[in-house]
Amino acid sequence: MINLAEDQKIWVPWMRRSIQLALLAEGRTSPNPLVGSIVLDSNGRLVGEGFHSGAGNPHAEIEALAQAGKKALDGTIVVTLEPCCHQGLTPPCTEAIIRAGLKKVVVGMVDPDPRVSGNGISRLKDSGLEVIEGVLSQECESINREFSFRVRHGRPWGILKWAMSLDGKIGLPNGCSKWITDIPARHSVHRIRSKCDAVIVGGGTVRADNPLLTSREKLDFEPLRVVFSKTLNLPQSAKLWDTKIARTIIAYGPEGDESFFSDLPNGPEKLRLNSNNPSELLSSLAKKGCNKILWECGPQLATSAIEANCVQELVVFVAPKLLGGMSSMSPLNNFGFESISSSYKLQHSFLDRKGEDICWRLIF
Amino acid sequence: MINLAEDQKIWVPWMRRSIQLALLAEGRTSPNPLVGSIVLDSNGRLVGEGFHSGAGNPHAEIEALAQAGKKALDGTIVVTLEPCCHQGLTPPCTEAIIRAGLKKVVVGMVDPDPRVSGNGISRLKDSGLEVIEGVLSQECESINREFSFRVRHGRPWGILKWAMSLDGKIGLPNGCSKWITDIPARHSVHRIRSKCDAVIVGGGTVRADNPLLTSREKLDFEPLRVVFSKTLNLPQSAKLWDTKIARTIIAYGPEGDESFFSDLPNGPEKLRLNSNNPSELLSSLAKKGCNKILWECGPQLATSAIEANCVQELVVFVAPKLLGGMSSMSPLNNFGFESISSSYKLQHSFLDRKGEDICWRLIF
């Protein structure tokens, strides 16, 4: 709201409403962004509302225009994201806006998608419409942080999560780790999963913990479950091999021994990669429509993911317990830092208590 | 305030004022408790206020009665702690109250000191005074938690503090640990020190960090600095050997080689113990007047202190940094737990951000 031009201020409440509409589809639009839109008639009265409800479904502007019908003539459309000007799964929104006879378009943020990226706005201006840009742009960007990151970097926004004791241990020296945190913190993990497109573990976690990795019905559809295995030496029986609840992908690099597949059931999909670099896995997942993924892996893969810039956000649960033990079960492996000042420094995002435990979210 | 009897409710504001007075001397009364008192005349008007300002100085009741003078006649005295009935460094307060001609005594909590412990109240009742007990008793107990603990257990309340990274490390694999936390968190440690009667480190910390262990002028007088060394193999030169700023005690068990003392300056006091058990050290410090001590030691001594029940409170600073490293510099050594349910579980007391870092205080 700082230095917002006078002609923008009147649009703030309508953009806020559009953001509210966009958020109605949170967690369900990947690989598409969240978008909300409202239409005002020539007298400034609200005549249409819409939001994008998922890939393949109509865009927010089309929904709002459909509701407005002929009342849109000489009116204004407010939309959180620049209208698209290309044929995707649905036709370009710019053409629908022009056809509806609107006079004014109020845009929250420019679409980072290189097929749009200012071209939508140009198309509207060239057609004689007034375009007002940048209204609540930060808020509009924040609801699509992961979409924008994926479009700009070609890989999904990565979240790494771990749960540790007060003395920084993710397990006892004997390997026991169930349960470090209490039920509210574990529910919180299920909710985080429900907002991610995929959850990734390493082969070691499958062997040691045999996890299920679902949102426990926190969401209509479950995130994709990904096992990233170097060797493919995986257990013949595992909860993840049952793909009735959720899809599972087994991803592996050049060292993976494909003969192991004969011992595994057919449910999980196979994804062969050219390297063990986590960023290659994430590029593949971006192509499969993932905007946001969750690393729920052990120290070795977590360390590799951080070093490969595949972690943008960290969620650390700390339990009020002391496990002890010098030599085992820390969250991360050695990075080889020689001084504290060269270590990774993160930015605070959110701190809260979850039952007895605390949850600290930070951004890299 | 739950189920407080009607005849107690009218005393709540006066007891609250007495608690405020008591807290004026916070951190300066050890080995004595914090005590505040007010005197009302026979018409219920405030005629005297007092607090205990330090061992050897008059008790709170005496201060309040002195201010009230003859106006105390037929009046009421409100005091946070049961008046003493024994000759200590100063005469018994019960006798002064009786002499002043008061009619009523309102008491916050019973004195846990076995020399008093109800005898003060009995003495007053036997002399015909009305005694109202238990007004804001929890609040009165909470300001003297450490005093009461020392009286009941014969050793001071122990606080253990450490600073670690998000991944639970108190240093890099190469030993570097300066600085994990930022300036506000380090100031916070100085303030914690200023409220403790002694700060304890092990010989290893003196060798590795050469700490100063002062409150950095947060307090008029500095806490006692204690080095607990098994071997007495200490550096000839160390900041702690300069006792102009604060006293230093070198405590050692039966394995301590006293011939090392010839290499050390004379400033520090020597304290020979019969064992290396931290509880013996703490018993000695209780006899020296310590109600509350701070462990600022490395993993080995911290682990021993916890196992010997010499830690009642934990203060953990967590910095938003990732140091990495599996095998070194964790806050604690192995306790030998076989399951998570057998590990130490603490109670949340206080969680706050200190600059970029967080501070979590918990009670054992």
XYZ file of C-alpha atoms in Angstrom:
728
model
C 0.000 0.000 0.000
C 3.095 2.242 0.076
C 3.086 4.963 -2.599
C 0.097 3.420 -4.262
C -1.122 5.869 -6.900
C -4.534 7.454 -6.309
C -6.069 5.724 -9.342
C -5.004 2.358 -7.887
C -6.420 2.811 -4.381
C -10.051 2.433 -5.414
C -9.256 -1.010 -6.818
C -7.699 -2.385 -3.643
C -10.928 -3.804 -2.105
C -11.863 -5.463 -5.417
C -8.389 -6.960 -5.787
C -8.579 -8.243 -2.219
C -11.872 -9.943 -3.067
C -10.270 -11.433 -6.181
C -7.448 -12.840 -4.030
C -10.032 -14.381 -1.679
C -11.687 -16.033 -4.683
C -8.327 -17.311 -5.980
C -7.536 -18.952 -2.635
C -10.742 -21.036 -2.799
C -8.792 -23.461 -5.006
C -5.617 -23.569 -2.878
C -3.667 -26.784 -3.452
C -5.782 -27.875 -6.452
C -4.571 -25.878 -9.488
C -1.043 -27.196 -10.169
C 0.643 -26.806 -12.570
C -1.543 -23.704 -13.005
C -1.517 -20.672 -10.689
C -4.275 -19.551 -8.325
C -6.321 -16.827 -10.040
C -9.399 -14.885 -8.933
C -11.404 -12.244 -10.794
C -14.427 -9.963 -10.436
C -16.406 -7.973 -13.039
C -18.033 -4.580 -12.410
C -20.660 -3.072 -14.714
C -20.394 0.427 -16.184
C -21.821 1.852 -12.935
C -19.228 0.075 -10.779
C -21.627 -2.567 -9.461
C -20.379 -6.119 -8.893
C -21.864 -8.346 -11.607
C -19.519 -11.347 -11.735
C -17.050 -13.386 -9.690
C -14.855 -16.296 -10.661
C -11.761 -18.324 -9.842
C -9.656 -20.953 -11.552
C -10.584 -24.301 -10.046
C -7.996 -26.555 -11.682
C -6.005 -27.333 -14.833
C -8.324 -27.823 -17.819
C -11.172 -25.917 -16.174
C -12.085 -22.357 -17.297
C -9.824 -19.515 -16.197
C -11.032 -17.083 -13.513
C -11.809 -14.307 -16.017
C -14.017 -16.622 -18.084
C -15.968 -17.666 -14.979
C -16.481 -14.044 -13.903
C -17.456 -12.917 -17.415
C -19.912 -15.797 -17.751
C -21.611 -14.705 -14.544
C -21.690 -11.048 -15.654
C -23.086 -11.811 -19.134
C -24.171 -8.670 -21.017
C -23.781 -6.547 -17.876
C -20.027 -6.569 -18.519
C -20.450 -4.099 -21.408
C -18.378 -0.921 -20.785
C -17.441 -2.373 -17.405
C -14.223 -3.310 -15.598
C -12.592 -6.660 -14.923
C -10.252 -7.073 -11.928
C -7.938 -10.101 -12.031
C -5.082 -11.192 -9.768
C -2.873 -12.388 -12.667
C -2.312 -10.948 -16.128
C -4.849 -12.509 -18.549
C -3.341 -15.111 -20.844
C -2.993 -14.380 -24.565
C -2.158 -17.892 -25.784
C -4.096 -21.029 -26.518
C -3.440 -23.486 -23.693
C -5.872 -26.151 -22.506
C -8.436 -23.328 -22.827
C -8.634 -20.360 -25.278
C -6.869 -17.016 -24.543
C -8.636 -14.831 -21.949
C -7.567 -11.568 -23.605
C -9.883 -12.312 -26.554
C -12.839 -13.083 -24.244
C -12.274 -9.776 -22.407
C -12.153 -7.829 -25.674
C -15.265 -9.602 -26.987
C -17.206 -8.811 -23.779
C -16.836 -5.088 -24.505
C -15.060 -4.172 -21.250
C -13.413 -0.724 -20.974
C -10.937 -1.310 -18.189
C -8.720 -4.174 -16.908
C -7.128 -4.077 -13.421
C -4.225 -6.530 -13.046
C -2.482 -7.657 -9.852
C 0.728 -9.195 -11.205
C 2.351 -9.877 -14.556
C 2.293 -13.569 -15.518
C 5.880 -14.954 -15.257
C 5.014 -17.544 -17.952
C 7.182 -16.493 -20.934
C 4.233 -17.189 -23.290
C 2.369 -14.318 -21.545
C 4.743 -12.113 -19.496
C 3.411 -8.700 -20.559
C 2.024 -9.843 -23.919
C -1.456 -10.218 -22.440
C -1.413 -6.636 -21.156
C -0.050 -5.358 -24.511
C -2.785 -7.172 -26.413
C -5.465 -5.505 -24.236
C -3.907 -2.032 -24.555
C -3.537 -2.440 -28.303
C -7.250 -3.189 -28.437
C -8.029 0.151 -26.777
C -8.713 -1.053 -23.232
C -7.334 0.864 -20.249
C -5.056 -1.381 -18.165
C -4.178 -0.575 -14.535
C -1.250 -2.681 -13.325
C 0.337 -3.620 -10.007
C -2.650 -3.365 -7.638
C -1.720 -5.398 -4.513
C 1.018 -6.972 -6.602
C 2.931 -8.321 -3.571
C -0.169 -10.072 -2.222
C -0.931 -11.501 -5.672
C 2.653 -12.746 -6.032
C 2.646 -14.285 -2.543
C -0.307 -16.586 -3.258
C 1.536 -17.900 -6.335
C 5.075 -18.043 -4.945
C 5.490 -21.711 -5.864
C 3.963 -21.372 -9.357
C 6.211 -18.391 -10.132
C 9.267 -20.220 -8.801
C 8.555 -23.267 -10.975
C 7.996 -21.102 -14.087
C 11.205 -19.109 -13.495
C 13.491 -21.998 -12.441
C 12.029 -25.026 -14.207
C 11.692 -26.977 -10.961
C 9.150 -26.949 -8.113
C 9.470 -24.984 -4.880
C 11.117 -27.387 -2.404
C 10.165 -27.699 1.257
C 12.351 -29.763 3.577
C 10.823 -30.934 6.829
C 12.304 -32.663 9.832
C 11.316 -33.329 13.442
C 13.988 -33.290 16.119
C 14.445 -33.237 19.862
C 15.583 -30.185 21.850
C 19.122 -31.489 21.557
C 18.918 -31.686 17.771
C 18.413 -35.437 17.319
C 16.113 -37.077 14.781
C 16.465 -40.455 16.496
C 18.171 -42.375 19.270
C 21.621 -43.933 18.758
C 19.782 -47.272 18.320
C 17.797 -45.813 15.382
C 14.476 -45.478 17.183
C 12.607 -42.344 16.080
C 8.918 -42.989 16.744
C 7.558 -40.632 17.811
C 9.700 -37.610 18.512
C 6.846 -35.127 18.047
C 3.317 -35.389 19.397
C 0.005 -35.808 17.535
C -0.712 -32.099 16.751
C 2.681 -31.735 15.064
C 2.108 -34.914 13.039
C -1.306 -33.603 11.950
C 0.444 -30.445 10.900
C 2.755 -32.526 8.668
C -0.287 -34.136 7.049
C -1.667 -30.656 6.287
C 1.664 -29.577 4.771
C 1.614 -32.725 2.584
C -1.943 -31.903 1.466
C -0.701 -28.595 0.041
C 2.201 -30.152 -1.874
C 2.081 -31.810 -5.288
C 4.604 -34.498 -4.345
C 6.359 -35.941 -1.296
C 9.889 -37.318 -1.779
C 11.776 -39.855 0.325
C 15.000 -41.774 -0.229
C 15.348 -45.550 -0.357
C 16.784 -45.537 3.184
C 13.586 -44.024 4.596
C 11.493 -46.700 2.856
C 13.732 -49.419 4.308
C 13.865 -47.917 7.839
C 10.405 -46.393 8.361
C 8.067 -47.932 5.733
C 6.084 -44.669 5.543
C 2.635 -44.129 4.003
C 3.206 -40.424 3.107
C -0.434 -39.470 2.666
C -2.310 -36.429 3.909
C -4.582 -38.725 5.997
C -7.637 -37.492 4.101
C -6.804 -33.835 4.573
C -7.379 -33.423 0.811
C -9.587 -34.917 -1.928
C -6.577 -36.136 -3.852
C -3.273 -37.190 -2.388
C 0.150 -35.811 -3.337
C 2.314 -37.923 -5.606
C 4.684 -40.119 -3.572
C 8.239 -40.306 -4.901
C 10.972 -42.724 -3.828
C 14.388 -41.491 -4.975
C 16.672 -44.529 -4.892
C 20.274 -44.780 -6.076
C 20.530 -48.554 -6.000
C 16.881 -49.690 -6.401
C 17.630 -52.111 -3.579
C 14.165 -51.551 -2.106
C 12.029 -53.791 0.126
C 9.686 -56.143 -1.743
C 6.877 -55.156 0.565
C 6.207 -51.535 1.461
C 3.150 -49.355 2.109
C 4.203 -47.141 -0.804
C 3.806 -50.006 -3.314
C 0.030 -49.950 -2.702
C -1.063 -47.293 -5.211
C -4.799 -47.459 -4.548
C -4.653 -44.477 -2.119
C -2.089 -42.440 -4.040
C 0.300 -42.692 -6.984
C 3.910 -43.713 -6.335
C 6.917 -43.049 -8.561
C 10.247 -44.851 -8.128
C 12.962 -42.537 -9.478
C 16.529 -43.762 -9.930
C 19.838 -42.698 -11.391
C 22.339 -44.513 -13.650
C 23.501 -46.800 -10.809
C 20.017 -48.189 -10.243
C 19.893 -51.963 -10.798
C 16.674 -52.455 -12.779
C 16.712 -56.193 -12.111
C 15.307 -55.362 -8.681
C 12.033 -54.350 -10.367
C 11.143 -58.016 -10.887
C 10.787 -58.305 -7.090
C 8.493 -55.280 -6.820
C 4.758 -55.045 -7.594
C 3.661 -53.231 -10.752
C 1.740 -50.390 -9.079
C 4.526 -47.788 -8.800
C 5.630 -45.933 -11.945
C 9.320 -45.987 -12.879
C 11.339 -42.854 -13.665
C 14.874 -43.310 -14.954
C 17.156 -40.267 -14.536
C 20.568 -39.486 -16.010
C 22.073 -38.585 -12.631
C 21.563 -38.778 -8.883
C 21.346 -34.999 -8.702
C 18.116 -33.991 -6.906
C 17.665 -31.110 -9.354
C 17.213 -33.545 -12.254
C 14.473 -35.293 -10.307
C 12.789 -31.960 -9.605
C 12.965 -30.903 -13.263
C 11.155 -34.117 -14.158
C 8.528 -33.457 -11.476
C 8.031 -29.896 -12.786
C 7.295 -31.410 -16.216
C 4.742 -33.661 -14.493
C 2.941 -30.564 -13.179
C 4.446 -30.154 -9.699
C 4.698 -26.581 -8.384
C 5.605 -27.531 -4.806
C 7.229 -30.634 -3.355
C 8.049 -31.808 0.157
C 11.330 -33.525 1.065
C 10.649 -35.982 3.911
C 13.964 -37.741 3.572
C 16.908 -38.699 5.757
C 20.093 -36.672 6.354
C 21.963 -37.810 3.241
C 19.320 -36.894 0.643
C 18.345 -33.749 2.604
C 21.953 -32.556 2.494
C 22.204 -33.278 -1.258
C 18.907 -31.469 -1.881
C 20.103 -28.362 -0.002
C 23.453 -28.382 -1.827
C 21.649 -28.663 -5.192
C 19.436 -25.603 -4.349
C 16.423 -27.882 -4.311
C 15.207 -26.608 -0.917
C 13.606 -23.158 -0.717
C 11.831 -23.528 2.605
C 12.531 -25.380 5.825
C 9.959 -26.624 8.346
C 11.552 -27.765 11.600
C 9.534 -29.308 14.395
C 11.278 -29.311 17.783
C 9.966 -31.562 20.546
C 10.569 -30.757 24.242
C 12.553 -33.968 24.672
C 16.201 -34.804 25.244
C 17.391 -37.904 23.375
C 21.149 -37.533 23.813
C 23.831 -39.207 21.733
C 26.767 -37.490 20.112
C 27.391 -39.541 17.041
C 24.117 -40.386 15.367
C 20.816 -39.279 13.915
C 21.358 -35.592 13.221
C 19.146 -33.900 10.602
C 21.989 -33.185 8.135
C 25.360 -34.441 6.968
C 28.550 -32.431 6.776
C 28.581 -29.472 4.373
C 32.307 -28.898 4.858
C 31.938 -25.371 6.241
C 35.125 -23.917 7.766
C 33.464 -21.025 9.608
C 30.053 -20.127 11.033
C 29.794 -17.123 8.718
C 29.990 -19.404 5.676
C 27.103 -21.613 6.905
C 23.584 -21.464 5.462
C 21.603 -18.581 6.984
C 17.804 -18.659 6.649
C 15.079 -16.032 7.011
C 12.378 -16.383 9.647
C 8.938 -16.950 8.218
C 6.690 -18.399 10.938
C 7.037 -19.687 14.505
C 4.282 -21.392 16.431
C 3.555 -24.013 19.045
C 1.881 -27.230 17.873
C 0.690 -28.950 21.020
C 3.772 -29.594 23.127
C 6.115 -29.075 20.172
C 7.200 -25.995 18.284
C 7.227 -25.469 14.527
C 9.634 -23.029 12.886
C 9.256 -22.265 9.153
C 12.077 -20.471 7.376
C 13.011 -19.445 3.848
C 16.419 -20.015 2.248
C -8.081 -16.593 41.961
C -10.068 -19.841 41.644
C -12.247 -20.594 44.700
C -10.632 -17.819 46.659
C -12.653 -17.322 49.843
C -14.525 -14.028 50.169
C -12.404 -12.877 53.126
C -9.283 -13.354 51.000
C -10.415 -11.385 47.936
C -10.118 -7.971 49.554
C -6.433 -8.658 50.246
C -5.530 -9.526 46.651
C -4.633 -5.961 45.541
C -2.485 -5.428 48.645
C -0.718 -8.761 48.151
C -0.111 -7.825 44.529
C 1.491 -4.580 45.688
C 3.608 -6.550 48.174
C 4.806 -8.815 45.331
C 5.738 -5.738 43.291
C 7.770 -4.458 46.246
C 9.469 -7.856 46.686
C 10.555 -7.902 43.037
C 12.402 -4.599 43.448
C 15.300 -6.642 44.845
C 15.243 -9.393 42.180
C 18.649 -11.089 41.880
C 20.081 -9.409 45.015
C 18.746 -11.320 48.044
C 20.383 -14.771 47.832
C 20.542 -16.867 49.914
C 17.411 -15.108 51.230
C 14.043 -15.019 49.458
C 12.346 -12.035 47.841
C 9.838 -10.581 50.306
C 7.527 -7.554 50.113
C 5.138 -6.166 52.708
C 2.646 -3.352 53.299
C 0.988 -2.059 56.508
C -2.567 -0.684 56.709
C -3.827 1.359 59.679
C -6.998 0.490 61.607
C -9.044 2.333 58.954
C -7.487 0.325 56.093
C -5.284 3.149 54.842
C -1.796 2.359 53.510
C 0.752 3.582 56.070
C 3.887 1.562 55.284
C 5.689 -0.320 52.504
C 8.854 -2.361 52.598
C 10.907 -5.050 50.893
C 13.922 -7.168 51.748
C 16.891 -5.661 49.948
C 19.561 -8.279 50.692
C 20.997 -10.696 53.263
C 21.835 -8.878 56.516
C 19.508 -5.970 55.737
C 16.130 -5.631 57.551
C 13.315 -7.953 56.492
C 10.385 -6.537 54.511
C 8.023 -6.475 57.526
C 10.522 -4.431 59.582
C 10.876 -1.892 56.754
C 7.102 -1.556 56.373
C 6.528 -1.303 60.165
C 9.252 1.339 60.503
C 7.511 3.444 57.865
C 4.106 2.971 59.547
C 5.363 3.801 63.063
C 2.525 4.254 65.583
C -0.079 4.198 62.783
C 0.325 0.394 62.702
C -1.643 0.075 65.983
C -4.742 -2.138 65.491
C -3.837 -2.334 61.809
C -2.999 -5.093 59.300
C 0.272 -6.245 57.820
C 0.319 -7.975 54.429
C 3.470 -9.976 53.608
C 4.344 -12.279 50.709
C 6.155 -14.842 52.928
C 5.377 -16.117 56.410
C 7.158 -13.890 58.985
C 10.213 -15.532 60.534
C 10.172 -16.553 64.203
C 13.877 -17.261 64.665
C 16.966 -15.208 65.247
C 18.938 -15.119 61.997
C 21.184 -12.278 60.850
C 18.302 -10.080 62.091
C 15.773 -10.595 64.971
C 12.499 -12.516 64.453
C 9.789 -10.568 62.594
C 6.925 -12.186 64.550
C 8.015 -10.358 67.700
C 8.194 -6.994 65.905
C 4.664 -7.549 64.534
C 3.322 -8.422 68.002
C 5.078 -5.399 69.561
C 3.622 -3.066 66.923
C 0.105 -3.895 68.154
C -1.238 -5.156 64.819
C -4.555 -7.049 64.762
C -4.308 -8.942 61.502
C -1.569 -10.613 59.415
C -2.147 -11.577 55.757
C 0.385 -14.135 54.462
C 1.064 -15.176 50.863
C 2.987 -18.413 51.361
C 4.359 -20.504 54.211
C 8.157 -20.272 54.557
C 9.693 -23.614 53.428
C 12.662 -22.989 55.784
C 12.289 -25.737 58.470
C 13.175 -23.173 61.168
C 9.952 -21.313 60.268
C 7.577 -23.514 58.208
C 4.314 -22.702 60.018
C 5.925 -21.814 63.354
C 5.814 -18.109 62.486
C 2.081 -18.284 61.810
C 1.472 -20.314 65.007
C 3.403 -17.795 67.089
C 1.220 -14.956 65.714
C -2.040 -16.858 66.279
C -0.959 -17.839 69.791
C -0.467 -14.150 70.497
C -4.079 -13.421 69.549
C -3.537 -12.037 66.030
C -5.844 -13.025 63.185
C -3.832 -14.699 60.390
C -5.202 -15.000 56.840
C -3.136 -17.456 54.797
C -2.710 -18.366 51.131
C -3.563 -15.048 49.440
C -2.028 -15.212 45.917
C 0.038 -18.112 47.213
C 0.971 -19.344 43.707
C 2.263 -15.918 42.689
C 4.199 -15.624 45.947
C 5.713 -19.086 45.435
C 6.645 -18.335 41.831
C 8.828 -15.342 42.710
C 10.761 -17.536 45.150
C 10.889 -20.752 43.140
C 14.681 -20.969 43.355
C 14.856 -20.103 47.069
C 12.226 -22.727 47.891
C 14.007 -25.322 45.751
C 17.320 -24.688 47.496
C 15.708 -24.882 50.954
C 13.880 -28.109 50.096
C 16.681 -29.898 48.211
C 19.873 -28.452 49.676
C 21.175 -27.386 46.283
C 20.486 -24.417 43.999
C 17.981 -24.376 41.118
C 20.003 -25.312 38.039
C 19.577 -23.734 34.617
C 21.326 -25.274 31.614
C 21.769 -23.100 28.549
C 23.013 -23.861 25.079
C 22.933 -22.225 21.662
C 22.576 -24.392 18.573
C 21.873 -24.207 14.865
C 18.589 -25.273 13.248
C 20.160 -28.673 12.670
C 21.043 -29.076 16.353
C 24.757 -28.305 16.236
C 26.693 -26.310 18.834
C 29.710 -26.040 16.523
C 31.179 -27.046 13.187
C 33.032 -30.354 12.795
C 36.285 -28.300 12.987
C 35.243 -27.015 16.451
C 34.382 -23.471 15.368
C 31.382 -22.138 17.320
C 31.637 -18.346 17.242
C 29.031 -17.048 16.876
C 26.081 -19.334 16.310
C 23.533 -16.870 17.710
C 23.301 -13.159 17.012
C 23.833 -10.178 19.356
C 20.293 -9.991 20.878
C 20.477 -13.652 21.946
C 23.933 -13.115 23.463
C 22.616 -10.078 25.382
C 19.834 -12.302 26.619
C 22.447 -14.736 28.011
C 24.115 -11.849 29.860
C 20.752 -10.984 31.440
C 20.194 -14.606 32.476
C 23.674 -14.622 34.075
C 22.829 -11.417 35.961
C 19.922 -13.203 37.657
C 22.005 -16.214 38.709
C 24.241 -16.512 41.743
C 26.878 -18.561 39.926
C 27.861 -19.617 36.406
C 29.542 -23.009 35.994
C 31.769 -24.241 33.172
C 33.958 -27.308 32.800
C 37.708 -27.305 32.234
C 37.164 -28.098 28.554
C 35.206 -24.885 28.016
C 38.005 -22.840 29.643
C 40.556 -24.523 27.362
C 38.458 -24.218 24.177
C 36.616 -20.894 24.568
C 38.445 -18.893 27.282
C 35.142 -17.300 28.374
C 34.658 -14.227 30.600
C 31.235 -15.315 31.975
C 30.132 -11.922 33.239
C 26.785 -10.198 32.902
C 28.480 -7.393 30.916
C 27.415 -4.823 33.535
C 23.788 -5.935 33.521
C 24.034 -6.047 37.336
C 25.873 -4.200 40.136
C 27.623 -7.355 41.255
C 28.633 -10.242 39.049
C 27.673 -13.892 39.557
C 30.298 -16.183 40.999
C 32.237 -17.931 38.232
C 32.922 -21.624 38.816
C 35.286 -23.884 36.876
C 34.530 -27.559 37.553
C 37.655 -29.467 36.539
C 38.345 -33.155 36.981
C 42.073 -33.013 36.256
C 43.004 -29.392 37.117
C 44.923 -29.404 33.839
C 43.857 -25.822 33.136
C 45.513 -23.141 30.995
C 47.997 -20.907 32.850
C 46.403 -17.877 31.301
C 42.626 -17.404 31.156
C 40.179 -14.531 31.460
C 38.596 -16.274 34.457
C 41.828 -16.028 36.473
C 41.421 -12.232 36.611
C 39.185 -11.857 39.672
C 38.989 -8.052 39.695
C 35.631 -8.111 37.821
C 34.145 -11.145 39.556
C 35.104 -13.960 41.923
C 36.231 -17.280 40.441
C 36.194 -20.683 42.145
C 38.096 -23.679 40.813
C 36.268 -26.806 42.016
C 37.805 -30.259 41.588
C 37.271 -33.843 42.599
C 39.633 -36.496 44.003
C 41.426 -36.929 40.640
C 42.459 -33.270 40.527
C 46.258 -32.877 40.461
C 46.870 -29.990 42.882
C 50.422 -29.543 41.616
C 48.868 -27.666 38.669
C 47.948 -24.846 41.076
C 51.573 -23.704 41.137
C 51.145 -22.670 37.478
C 47.970 -20.678 38.140
C 47.618 -17.187 39.618
C 46.351 -16.841 43.187
C 43.125 -14.958 42.405
C 40.728 -17.886 42.046
C 39.550 -19.703 45.184
C 40.018 -23.479 45.398
C 37.244 -25.907 46.300
C 38.169 -29.549 46.798
C 35.270 -32.004 46.504
C 34.997 -35.686 47.443
C 33.609 -36.681 44.050
C 33.075 -35.529 40.479
C 29.314 -35.651 40.959
C 27.785 -32.291 40.000
C 25.368 -32.561 42.926
C 28.249 -32.360 45.401
C 29.435 -29.174 43.744
C 25.915 -27.741 43.937
C 25.551 -28.637 47.627
C 28.742 -26.681 48.268
C 27.430 -23.725 46.280
C 24.140 -23.828 48.245
C 26.185 -23.522 51.452
C 27.912 -20.512 49.885
C 24.504 -18.835 49.467
C 23.590 -19.751 45.869
C 19.855 -20.121 45.142
C 20.200 -20.307 41.348
C 23.095 -21.353 39.127
C 23.662 -21.421 35.382
C 25.398 -24.318 33.606
C 27.245 -22.918 30.561
C 29.249 -26.054 29.976
C 30.012 -28.471 27.164
C 28.131 -31.695 26.339
C 29.947 -33.954 28.821
C 29.341 -31.890 31.963
C 25.833 -30.909 30.777
C 24.940 -34.596 30.416
C 26.333 -35.408 33.888
C 24.453 -32.454 35.403
C 21.162 -33.635 33.885
C 21.727 -37.217 35.022
C 22.501 -35.985 38.572
C 19.195 -33.992 38.680
C 21.207 -30.796 38.815
C 19.253 -29.147 35.968
C 15.719 -27.909 36.649
C 15.356 -25.540 33.703
C 16.627 -25.498 30.143
C 17.201 -22.431 27.973
C 17.829 -23.332 24.326
C 18.682 -20.714 21.738
C 18.178 -21.848 18.138
C 19.793 -19.857 15.328
C 18.358 -19.888 11.771
C 21.570 -21.448 10.430
C 22.531 -24.852 9.069
C 25.995 -26.022 10.121
C 25.805 -29.684 9.074
C 28.004 -32.506 10.306
C 26.809 -35.830 11.641
C 29.423 -36.770 14.159
C 30.370 -33.756 16.224
C 29.329 -30.870 18.443
C 25.887 -31.877 19.633
C 24.569 -30.324 22.850
C 24.504 -33.604 24.832
C 26.192 -37.001 25.122
C 24.463 -40.351 25.088
C 22.006 -41.089 27.889
C 21.607 -44.719 26.819
C 17.862 -44.466 26.142
C 16.382 -47.478 24.319
C 13.077 -45.821 23.352
C 11.718 -42.318 22.771
C 9.182 -42.762 25.558
C 12.001 -43.245 28.084
C 13.738 -39.993 27.050
C 13.615 -36.796 29.106
C 10.383 -34.870 28.500
C 10.247 -31.209 29.499
C 7.425 -28.737 30.106
C 7.105 -25.612 27.985
C 7.665 -22.422 29.922
C 8.439 -19.603 27.468
C 9.068 -19.216 23.731
C 10.199 -16.003 22.095
C 12.228 -14.587 19.252
C 15.482 -12.830 20.143
C 16.495 -10.945 17.039
C 16.962 -13.548 14.300
C 17.169 -16.400 16.808
C 14.561 -18.092 18.967
C 14.751 -18.813 22.686
C 12.839 -21.689 24.249
C 12.754 -22.039 28.048
C 11.500 -25.291 29.553
C 11.203 -26.912 32.969
C 12.302 -30.463 33.796
